[in-house]
Amino acid sequence: MAFSRCYFEVMASGKLSTSRLQYGSMASDRIYLLDFEKPLAELEKRIDQIRQLAEESGVNVSEEIRQLESRAVELRQEIFTNLTPGQRLQMARHPRRPSTLDYVQVISDEWIELHGDRRGFDDPAIVGGIARLAGQPVVMLGHQKGRDTKDNVARNFGMASPGGYRKALRLMEHANRFGMPILTFIDTPAAWPGLEAEAFGQGEAIALNLREMFCLEVPIICTVIGEGGSGGALGIGVGDRLLMFEHAVYSVAPPEACAAILWRDTQQAPQAAESLKITAADLKAFGIADQILPEPIGGAHADPLKATEILKAALLENLEVLMRMSSQQRREHRYQKFRNLGVFNEIAA
Amino acid sequence: MSLFDWFANRRKSGPIGNEQQEREIADGLWTKCEDCGVLTYTKDLRANQMVCPECNHHKRVGSSERIQQLIDPGTWMPIDESLVPVDSLKFRDRKLYSERLREYQEKTGLTDAVQTGLGQLAGFPTALGVMDFSFMGGSMGSVVGEKLTRLTERATRQRLPLVLICASGGARMQEGMLSLMQMAKTSAALERHRAARLLYIPVLTHPTTGGVTASFAMLGDVILAEPKATIGFAGRRVVEQTLKEKLPDDFQTAEYLLNHGFIDSIVQRPELKQTLSSLIQLHQPTPSNADIVAAKLSSHHLITEEPKVLPRPANVD
């Protein structure tokens, strides 16, 4: 399959950091084991031990192993279908979760990264460029987190500065001029709260994107692939469609910050995550998210290729619908989509 | 009641101490400046639009008082006063959100953190929105977003200049993601107002931060601010904690933003009305530029013609 070949070519060519090559089963992935995955990991470890023992002693335990394995499947299903918002937040932030560049490079037939906001900055926390998606030229851009600590420091943990939002706007205007649909990928804890970010107009940069994204005539599809943090996410998040991966989250403020402000206690972050309604299902119910993309059992990082296929199919499907609309219809539709968001009562005067 | 409680209560209700005396003064004839500590005759302070005559400290003013300062007497017509907030998430932190709302409504007499309406500003029909920091820190939830959006849409339809007095801590967390979406909603309405070539002037007052800064506060054709107002996206404490370094004293002040090119002018409050009316007058269509504006309008499909309605006079209360 051309699709998977492309993926492995990317990996082999070393464009991605080496840790990408180590996607293993959760059980062997001790470092990145999340708390709620532990029972599953223990079960899998036991299966391995029994298998090893059986091999050494030559006793046939295949029936026992089959039973344990079916229990493992059940347990996996149980754990991952009933995740709490706090657990989903952990999934969304999983260090092995596929990033924007991972997806972009796999789903596109061609990809040329472009740099710079033409105002003096090239923010590594937002990447973007021109790609060919199933034959169609598109502009793709998104927040980019790092794979490891060093990479993360270089990418500022996916927290963009004004230059990042201005680069994004520049690329989107480029797309608009050449009639290319825009695909954005959201994966950021928040916009960068730094001295320079403030001095160079973080608020202005995000605000301008919000307004200008309503002027664009080309289709815009935004996908929350990991965590959508506040204005930092919305800065590239105004589109005709908002897709969310099953375990992705999107929040008005980072749950930790919210806990610190409202509960005066950062330990209350799981409670805040619960109260703020940040899961894909919640956002679908509010009418903010249009579609939830199912993830492979165990999350997108457990089977990144599968996640990529799901993403690509959803993008193509939505693009097809949007491209049949006129640019005026799209703009009007986009306006109405956001216009209708909000819950309030109107009492008779 | 334990002995400790008894002492605590006694301390609370004890004989009038200095602190209480001062507060009584503050509520009465004289007002003490929070900045320089000088006492001013409250009537004089009000006449000076709550700006300390000693140190030029701009004391916070409520939305009703602000409307009085800016709108010609008898011309204010409030709109969308019937919108009330809803606790759609059944949000509870240390207190129920619905309870909080009730408390603030009783305390301020407002339904939510913004008043909107039409009125004459030095004779010019103007759409005006005034945020009120005393209602949950001026935070933007669904009602604030909806009222500002309706005001902007109305200004677009009636071809009016739009002035928004900003004072807000940002998005209202108790309404979750719907609050965040108000940033996009208000920006969308402003895009149409702008496309119709109409003038929008936000006035940034203390404080204007978070989601409000990252949306309508920074989208003005001309952006004004009050002296020393705090204006920024991330909170100062958050930045300090992230960077673990001391920030410059003027960080995120109106003066800092002026130096960095993000606002046009810092205006003393007593001169605000004059400045706004001059700007509005300078942007009125003239016979020589009417064709340019009209050409742009006809090419804009989104504008539906509606008869111009001049604001009906109503009493400011």
XYZ file of C-alpha atoms in Angstrom:
666
model
C 0.000 0.000 0.000
C 1.409 3.312 -1.082
C 0.131 4.883 2.066
C 2.077 2.808 4.525
C 5.152 2.760 2.313
C 5.202 6.531 2.461
C 5.021 6.385 6.235
C 7.975 4.062 6.533
C 9.956 6.020 4.001
C 9.480 9.062 6.146
C 10.671 7.166 9.175
C 13.599 5.616 7.351
C 14.707 8.917 5.905
C 15.174 10.113 9.465
C 13.000 13.187 9.109
C 11.338 12.315 12.345
C 13.093 12.030 15.641
C 14.385 8.587 16.449
C 11.995 7.984 19.319
C 9.290 7.741 16.680
C 10.776 4.422 15.645
C 10.131 2.922 19.015
C 6.366 2.739 19.012
C 5.946 -0.400 20.990
C 3.136 -2.094 22.830
C 2.027 -0.239 25.906
C 3.164 -3.041 28.140
C 6.790 -2.636 27.200
C 6.560 1.122 27.166
C 7.233 1.550 30.865
C 8.295 5.179 30.786
C 5.117 6.439 29.196
C 2.681 4.202 31.032
C -0.311 6.162 32.294
C -1.768 5.299 35.692
C -4.980 3.826 34.407
C -3.104 1.582 31.975
C -1.272 -0.215 34.764
C -3.711 -3.097 35.308
C -3.547 -3.800 31.595
C 0.231 -3.644 31.581
C 0.387 -6.055 34.496
C -1.907 -8.520 32.771
C 0.152 -8.368 29.614
C 3.298 -8.891 31.617
C 1.783 -11.967 33.186
C 0.868 -13.377 29.783
C 4.448 -12.865 28.667
C 5.781 -14.573 31.765
C 3.518 -17.593 31.353
C 4.453 -17.868 27.709
C 8.129 -17.753 28.571
C 7.712 -20.328 31.306
C 5.795 -22.598 28.968
C 8.536 -22.321 26.378
C 11.190 -23.210 28.902
C 9.308 -26.137 30.435
C 7.581 -27.318 27.270
C 4.145 -27.412 28.946
C 1.176 -26.589 26.752
C -0.613 -23.559 28.243
C -2.210 -22.234 25.065
C -5.733 -22.467 26.526
C -4.735 -20.444 29.562
C -2.997 -17.861 27.433
C -6.013 -17.593 25.152
C -8.186 -16.895 28.167
C -5.844 -14.305 29.562
C -5.522 -12.642 26.188
C -9.256 -12.358 25.738
C -9.390 -10.889 29.252
C -6.732 -8.386 28.161
C -8.830 -7.401 25.147
C -11.853 -6.920 27.380
C -9.864 -4.921 29.911
C -8.425 -2.727 27.186
C -11.903 -2.061 25.847
C -13.169 -1.324 29.336
C -10.378 1.078 30.199
C -10.361 3.056 26.983
C -14.072 3.440 26.453
C -14.698 4.787 29.951
C -11.911 7.318 30.303
C -12.615 10.243 32.614
C -11.947 13.761 31.282
C -8.782 13.871 33.396
C -7.561 10.600 31.847
C -8.397 11.853 28.364
C -6.291 14.918 29.103
C -3.398 12.555 29.837
C -4.049 10.708 26.574
C -4.194 13.993 24.662
C -0.822 14.956 26.134
C 0.799 11.549 25.719
C 4.420 12.088 24.675
C 4.076 9.434 21.976
C 0.920 10.890 20.493
C 1.349 11.638 16.761
C 2.059 15.313 16.116
C 1.131 17.670 13.282
C 4.270 16.869 11.286
C 3.681 13.131 11.742
C 0.203 13.373 10.300
C 1.046 15.904 7.600
C 3.940 13.904 6.243
C 1.972 10.711 6.160
C -1.308 11.911 4.703
C 0.170 14.054 1.938
C 1.628 12.847 -1.349
C 3.924 15.849 -1.382
C 4.843 18.295 1.374
C 6.898 21.451 1.232
C 7.322 23.240 4.534
C 7.354 27.027 4.411
C 8.824 29.304 7.035
C 8.518 32.723 8.565
C 5.953 35.406 9.273
C 7.747 38.058 7.146
C 7.824 40.236 10.248
C 11.077 38.949 11.659
C 10.123 35.625 13.169
C 9.853 31.952 12.337
C 8.133 30.284 15.237
C 9.013 26.572 15.463
C 5.878 25.967 17.590
C 3.696 26.389 14.507
C 4.623 24.585 11.294
C 3.002 24.970 7.935
C 3.419 24.455 4.251
C 1.920 23.373 0.981
C 0.948 19.792 0.416
C -0.853 17.594 -2.025
C -3.671 15.619 -0.482
C -5.136 12.960 -2.755
C -4.092 15.036 -5.741
C -5.464 18.329 -4.369
C -3.024 21.110 -3.441
C -3.770 22.301 0.091
C -2.121 24.376 2.783
C -1.587 22.500 6.041
C -0.465 24.062 9.283
C -0.568 23.312 12.952
C 1.013 23.470 16.365
C 4.096 21.323 16.664
C 5.102 19.694 19.923
C 8.454 17.993 20.364
C 9.096 14.266 20.613
C 11.566 14.429 23.464
C 12.754 17.024 25.924
C 15.338 18.557 23.608
C 12.892 18.692 20.729
C 10.224 20.081 23.017
C 12.462 22.889 24.195
C 13.141 23.797 20.557
C 9.408 23.705 19.793
C 8.514 25.491 23.027
C 6.194 22.566 23.855
C 3.908 23.615 21.036
C 3.175 26.982 22.646
C 3.142 29.535 19.869
C 4.309 33.146 19.946
C 2.793 36.017 17.952
C 5.173 35.138 15.118
C 3.589 31.702 14.909
C 0.079 33.072 14.528
C 1.308 35.602 11.975
C 3.066 32.853 10.030
C -0.188 30.889 10.093
C -2.138 33.885 8.796
C 0.400 34.501 6.071
C 0.084 30.884 4.918
C -3.705 30.990 5.071
C -3.791 34.165 2.977
C -1.477 32.434 0.540
C -3.910 29.523 0.365
C -6.779 31.926 -0.196
C -5.011 33.658 -3.072
C -4.301 30.401 -4.850
C -7.612 28.747 -4.025
C -6.148 26.002 -1.857
C -8.213 24.550 0.994
C -6.725 25.039 4.457
C -6.250 22.212 6.946
C -5.172 23.178 10.443
C -4.084 20.853 13.237
C -4.521 21.955 16.820
C -2.219 20.622 19.520
C -1.134 23.169 22.106
C -1.371 23.601 25.877
C -1.814 27.376 25.411
C -0.386 30.366 23.605
C 3.059 31.133 25.012
C 2.771 33.339 28.113
C 6.147 35.041 27.792
C 7.571 38.529 28.052
C 8.439 38.750 24.365
C 5.133 37.209 23.317
C 3.337 39.997 25.178
C 5.684 42.691 23.880
C 5.134 41.573 20.293
C 1.362 41.443 20.640
C 0.143 37.939 21.432
C -3.405 39.228 21.845
C -3.327 41.201 18.613
C -1.914 38.283 16.631
C -4.616 35.863 17.798
C -7.396 38.451 17.428
C -6.383 39.209 13.862
C -6.466 35.514 12.940
C -9.955 35.138 14.399
C -11.254 37.983 12.283
C -9.354 37.202 9.103
C -10.282 33.520 9.103
C -13.883 34.630 8.593
C -12.865 36.468 5.375
C -11.156 33.503 3.740
C -13.009 32.098 0.771
C -11.430 28.655 0.641
C -12.630 25.688 2.735
C -11.082 25.482 6.206
C -11.058 22.286 8.258
C -9.600 22.391 11.752
C -8.745 19.202 13.618
C -7.890 18.928 17.294
C -5.315 16.138 17.246
C -4.173 16.432 20.869
C -4.914 19.221 23.302
C -6.624 22.431 22.345
C -5.623 25.057 24.870
C -7.678 28.207 24.980
C -7.011 31.195 22.690
C -3.787 29.553 21.596
C -5.852 26.852 19.896
C -8.592 29.133 18.620
C -5.945 31.294 16.900
C -5.836 28.678 14.125
C -9.214 27.169 14.945
C -11.861 29.126 13.033
C -13.124 26.970 10.207
C -16.028 25.441 8.343
C -15.575 22.192 10.223
C -14.026 21.280 13.542
C -12.974 17.646 13.839
C -11.744 16.155 17.091
C -9.986 12.912 17.773
C -11.799 10.769 20.301
C -9.277 11.370 23.080
C -8.458 14.950 22.136
C -9.538 17.730 24.479
C -10.318 21.404 23.924
C -10.573 23.740 26.863
C -11.297 27.403 27.615
C -8.280 27.436 29.933
C -5.731 24.803 30.893
C -7.401 22.757 33.671
C -4.373 23.402 35.914
C -4.763 27.166 35.512
C -8.490 26.927 36.028
C -7.987 24.941 39.226
C -5.469 27.489 40.455
C -7.874 30.372 39.843
C -11.237 28.910 40.807
C -10.253 26.358 43.445
C -6.999 28.096 44.458
C -5.419 24.638 44.275
C -3.691 23.123 41.237
C -4.307 19.660 42.719
C -7.925 20.118 41.676
C -6.992 19.921 37.982
C -8.840 16.611 37.382
C -11.941 18.140 38.976
C -11.519 21.220 36.753
C -11.101 18.996 33.687
C -14.369 17.334 34.625
C -16.272 20.569 35.243
C -14.995 22.461 32.211
C -16.416 19.899 29.752
C -13.419 19.472 27.537
C -13.890 16.114 25.818
C -14.747 15.567 22.167
C -18.189 14.268 23.139
C -18.885 17.405 25.199
C -17.845 19.688 22.361
C -19.951 17.752 19.889
C -22.930 18.224 22.219
C -22.321 22.008 22.330
C -22.241 22.141 18.538
C -18.622 23.308 18.616
C -17.138 20.094 17.210
C -18.754 18.682 14.075
C -17.282 15.215 14.033
C -15.444 12.877 16.379
C -12.700 10.775 14.844
C -12.488 7.361 16.520
C -9.043 6.348 17.703
C -7.494 2.900 17.654
C -7.940 1.104 21.003
C -5.297 2.443 23.336
C -5.190 5.818 21.598
C -3.705 7.289 18.439
C -0.184 6.553 19.654
C -0.936 2.837 20.030
C -1.465 2.572 16.277
C -0.418 5.821 14.588
C -0.859 4.436 11.075
C -4.462 3.559 11.752
C -5.079 7.013 13.295
C -3.581 8.618 10.209
C -5.852 6.644 7.910
C -8.893 7.713 9.922
C -7.801 11.343 9.789
C -7.130 11.291 6.074
C -10.468 9.710 5.270
C -12.346 12.246 7.400
C -10.501 15.197 5.863
C -11.214 14.024 2.313
C -14.835 13.346 3.075
C -15.392 16.813 4.586
C -13.363 18.543 1.883
C -15.537 17.020 -0.774
C -18.682 18.448 0.785
C -17.128 21.875 1.384
C -15.711 22.163 -2.111
C -19.150 21.725 -3.603
C -20.274 24.928 -1.851
C -19.603 28.377 -3.299
C -17.164 30.595 -1.431
C -20.038 32.847 -0.385
C -21.992 29.893 0.939
C -18.963 28.746 2.885
C -18.393 32.157 4.436
C -22.035 32.506 5.369
C -22.066 28.985 6.789
C -18.908 29.670 8.785
C -20.403 32.871 10.151
C -23.628 31.167 11.192
C -21.794 28.237 12.775
C -20.048 30.537 15.236
C -22.943 32.999 15.411
C -25.132 30.311 16.929
C -22.712 29.318 19.700
C -23.760 30.418 23.154
C -26.361 29.532 25.745
C -28.499 32.189 27.407
C -32.091 33.001 28.223
C -34.080 35.795 26.737
C -36.783 36.909 29.117
C -39.846 38.704 27.847
C -39.485 42.429 28.455
C -19.687 28.633 70.064
C -16.107 28.013 71.005
C -14.083 30.625 72.799
C -12.055 31.148 69.666
C -15.180 31.847 67.600
C -16.400 34.222 70.244
C -13.175 36.217 70.016
C -13.310 36.154 66.241
C -16.861 37.471 66.239
C -16.043 40.063 68.802
C -13.165 41.275 66.678
C -15.472 41.537 63.679
C -18.194 43.446 65.461
C -15.923 45.267 67.841
C -15.817 49.004 68.408
C -15.304 51.095 65.310
C -11.622 51.002 64.485
C -9.649 53.142 62.097
C -10.324 50.800 59.217
C -14.056 51.049 59.525
C -13.947 54.789 59.924
C -11.999 55.084 56.699
C -14.493 52.976 54.876
C -17.302 55.169 56.066
C -15.507 58.162 54.735
C -15.016 56.395 51.432
C -18.706 55.708 51.084
C -19.717 59.201 51.981
C -18.773 62.740 51.209
C -15.085 62.135 50.756
C -13.256 59.562 48.685
C -9.733 58.411 49.357
C -7.582 57.831 46.279
C -6.391 54.197 46.097
C -3.153 55.387 44.587
C -1.987 58.533 46.391
C -4.235 58.364 49.450
C -5.423 61.962 49.134
C -9.020 62.615 50.144
C -11.190 64.313 47.554
C -14.685 65.680 47.909
C -16.724 62.953 46.179
C -18.776 65.445 44.217
C -15.608 66.973 42.759
C -14.227 63.531 41.978
C -17.412 62.625 40.141
C -17.312 65.895 38.221
C -13.788 64.950 37.189
C -15.128 61.556 36.002
C -13.529 59.690 38.915
C -10.012 60.795 38.062
C -7.991 61.843 41.100
C -7.164 65.552 40.726
C -3.981 65.018 42.749
C -2.299 62.093 40.999
C -4.405 61.494 37.857
C -5.302 57.989 39.044
C -8.226 56.747 36.951
C -10.593 55.136 39.427
C -12.793 52.362 38.078
C -16.231 53.491 36.932
C -19.317 51.356 36.467
C -21.014 50.879 33.131
C -23.971 53.176 33.883
C -21.723 56.004 34.945
C -19.602 55.490 31.850
C -22.657 55.732 29.611
C -23.555 59.002 31.333
C -20.059 60.305 30.686
C -20.152 59.509 26.972
C -23.736 59.701 25.734
C -25.702 62.936 25.333
C -28.379 63.214 28.028
C -31.707 61.696 27.053
C -30.466 59.857 23.967
C -29.455 56.464 25.378
C -31.499 53.548 24.131
C -30.383 50.301 25.740
C -30.817 47.109 23.706
C -30.965 43.400 24.536
C -31.436 44.023 28.231
C -33.547 40.896 28.402
C -30.589 38.525 27.878
C -29.719 36.641 31.027
C -26.944 34.123 31.670
C -27.585 30.402 32.145
C -25.497 27.915 34.100
C -25.423 25.420 31.257
C -22.541 23.353 32.636
C -23.976 23.180 36.167
C -20.588 24.499 37.104
C -19.402 24.357 40.649
C -16.040 25.406 41.970
C -16.022 26.571 45.567
C -19.499 27.883 44.919
C -22.261 27.154 42.403
C -22.007 29.322 39.299
C -25.766 29.944 39.399
C -25.368 31.244 42.950
C -22.484 33.454 41.942
C -24.589 34.888 39.126
C -27.427 35.699 41.483
C -25.064 37.385 43.914
C -23.504 39.570 41.254
C -26.870 40.452 39.787
C -28.057 41.608 43.186
C -24.840 43.454 43.928
C -24.568 45.282 40.600
C -28.152 45.514 39.410
C -26.915 44.218 36.045
C -27.909 40.992 34.307
C -24.363 40.347 33.094
C -21.041 42.089 32.512
C -21.934 44.392 29.623
C -24.459 47.094 28.734
C -25.133 47.793 25.084
C -27.232 50.343 23.289
C -27.507 53.157 20.826
C -27.165 56.814 21.652
C -25.811 60.112 20.499
C -22.194 60.847 21.208
C -21.794 64.610 20.873
C -24.623 64.498 18.377
C -23.355 61.486 16.396
C -25.530 58.375 16.490
C -23.244 55.687 17.895
C -23.464 52.039 18.899
C -21.893 51.727 22.348
C -21.018 48.703 24.456
C -19.673 49.150 27.982
C -18.221 46.243 29.936
C -18.575 46.279 33.689
C -15.670 44.906 35.683
C -17.733 44.740 38.860
C -19.787 41.865 37.400
C -17.544 38.788 37.751
C -14.475 40.695 36.642
C -16.094 41.673 33.364
C -15.615 38.102 32.191
C -17.031 37.164 28.795
C -19.572 34.375 28.683
C -22.422 33.710 26.285
C -24.439 36.800 27.250
C -21.540 39.230 26.891
C -20.584 37.662 23.554
C -24.156 37.659 22.274
C -24.894 41.238 23.316
C -21.687 42.544 21.740
C -22.355 40.549 18.574
C -25.920 41.834 18.296
C -24.716 45.385 18.897
C -22.077 45.029 16.184
C -24.553 43.516 13.734
C -26.953 46.341 14.440
C -24.213 48.914 13.915
C -23.449 47.279 10.570
C -27.103 47.302 9.483
C -27.683 50.884 10.568
C -24.258 52.041 9.384
C -23.184 53.321 12.777
C -19.737 53.736 14.284
C -19.086 51.261 17.092
C -17.382 52.097 20.379
C -16.628 49.373 22.945
C -15.367 50.244 26.406
C -13.387 47.154 27.421
C -12.804 46.026 31.001
C -12.434 42.308 31.444
C -10.374 39.547 32.944
C -11.058 37.435 29.843
C -13.242 34.452 29.057
C -15.633 33.268 31.764
C -14.346 29.864 32.796
C -17.637 28.850 34.408
C -19.203 28.661 30.960
C -16.428 26.513 29.531
C -15.765 26.303 25.816
C -18.836 28.339 24.905
C -17.054 31.329 26.460
C -14.015 30.778 24.276
C -16.239 30.656 21.222
C -17.532 34.162 21.986
C -14.091 35.427 20.958
C -14.646 34.041 17.472
C -18.280 35.130 17.365
C -17.575 38.776 18.214
C -14.628 38.833 15.798
C -16.865 37.501 13.019
C -19.387 40.296 13.556
C -16.568 42.858 13.599
C -15.293 41.492 10.299
C -18.623 42.342 8.670
C -18.706 45.780 10.309
C -15.225 46.390 8.959
C -16.092 45.076 5.488
C -18.905 47.647 5.425
C -16.211 50.302 5.953
C -17.526 51.423 9.282
C -15.474 52.783 12.146
C -14.790 50.698 15.245
C -12.988 52.134 18.264
C -12.294 49.991 21.329
C -11.303 51.874 24.481
C -9.143 49.712 26.714
C -9.649 50.433 30.401
C -8.178 48.798 33.468
C -7.928 45.849 33.114
C -8.301 44.424 29.607
C -6.803 40.947 29.491
C -7.117 37.368 28.254
C -9.691 36.439 25.661
C -10.993 39.983 25.322
C -7.536 41.264 24.399
C -7.182 38.340 21.984
C -10.387 39.291 20.195
C -12.389 42.508 19.930
C -10.135 44.707 22.097
C -7.300 44.479 19.569
C -9.400 44.690 16.403
C -10.090 48.418 16.366
C -9.500 50.731 13.442
C -8.236 53.086 16.104
C -7.435 51.754 19.573
C -7.555 54.054 22.597
C -6.641 53.312 26.206
C -6.864 54.935 29.606
C -3.684 55.907 31.450
C -1.930 53.080 33.307
C -4.609 50.518 32.366
C -3.352 46.935 32.476
C -3.636 45.463 28.986
C -2.316 42.051 28.045
C -3.067 38.516 26.986
C -1.477 36.296 29.636
C -1.741 37.414 33.250
C 1.327 39.081 34.712
C 1.626 36.430 37.417
C 1.456 33.621 34.862
C 4.251 35.218 32.851
C 6.313 35.744 35.978
C 5.860 32.138 37.056
C 6.649 30.808 33.586
C 9.797 32.834 33.134
C 10.895 32.940 36.786
C 12.203 36.444 36.298
C 11.155 39.890 37.326
C 9.183 41.792 34.739
C 9.611 45.478 33.982
C 7.366 47.684 36.135
C 5.482 49.082 33.172
C 4.925 45.601 31.676
C 1.420 45.323 30.151
C 0.476 48.924 30.932
C -1.220 51.157 28.381
C 2.065 53.087 28.165
C 3.981 49.849 27.418
C 1.541 48.957 24.637
C 1.790 52.455 23.194
C 5.585 52.126 23.105
C 5.270 48.771 21.369
C 2.897 50.088 18.723
C -0.245 48.216 19.714
C -2.479 51.140 20.628
C -2.919 54.534 19.027
C -3.309 56.846 21.955
C -3.693 57.126 25.704
C -6.580 59.425 26.489
C -7.360 61.104 29.815
C -10.877 60.171 30.810
C -12.258 63.737 30.923
C -11.127 64.089 27.294
C -12.451 60.756 26.088
C -15.797 61.960 24.792
C -14.188 64.813 22.864
C -11.585 62.460 21.350
C -14.208 59.909 20.317
C -16.470 62.535 18.765
C -13.559 64.047 16.815
C -12.591 60.626 15.490
C -16.176 59.811 14.542
C -16.585 63.157 12.824
C -13.342 62.709 10.870
C -14.640 59.376 9.580
C -18.038 60.609 8.418
C -18.469 60.119 4.678
C -17.922 63.289 2.688
C -19.218 64.127 -0.796
C -15.718 63.503 -2.138
C -15.312 59.980 -0.759
C -18.924 58.776 -0.784
C -18.456 56.973 -4.096
C -15.526 54.957 -2.766
C -17.475 53.756 0.253
C -20.574 53.063 -1.845
C -18.640 51.061 -4.442
C -17.219 48.878 -1.727
C -20.641 48.404 -0.208
C -22.405 47.236 -3.339
C -19.762 44.584 -3.828
C -20.378 43.279 -0.342
C -23.172 40.771 -0.449
C -23.657 40.539 3.248
C -25.103 43.961 3.837
C -28.841 43.995 3.775
C -30.281 47.440 3.386
C -32.403 48.530 6.248
C -33.850 51.948 6.927
C -31.723 54.076 9.182
C -33.247 54.277 12.599
C -32.112 57.055 14.806
C -31.978 56.172 18.474
C -35.062 57.016 20.394
C -34.346 59.143 23.429
C -34.567 57.348 26.701
C -33.574 58.416 30.153
C -30.295 57.282 31.559
C -30.871 55.828 34.945
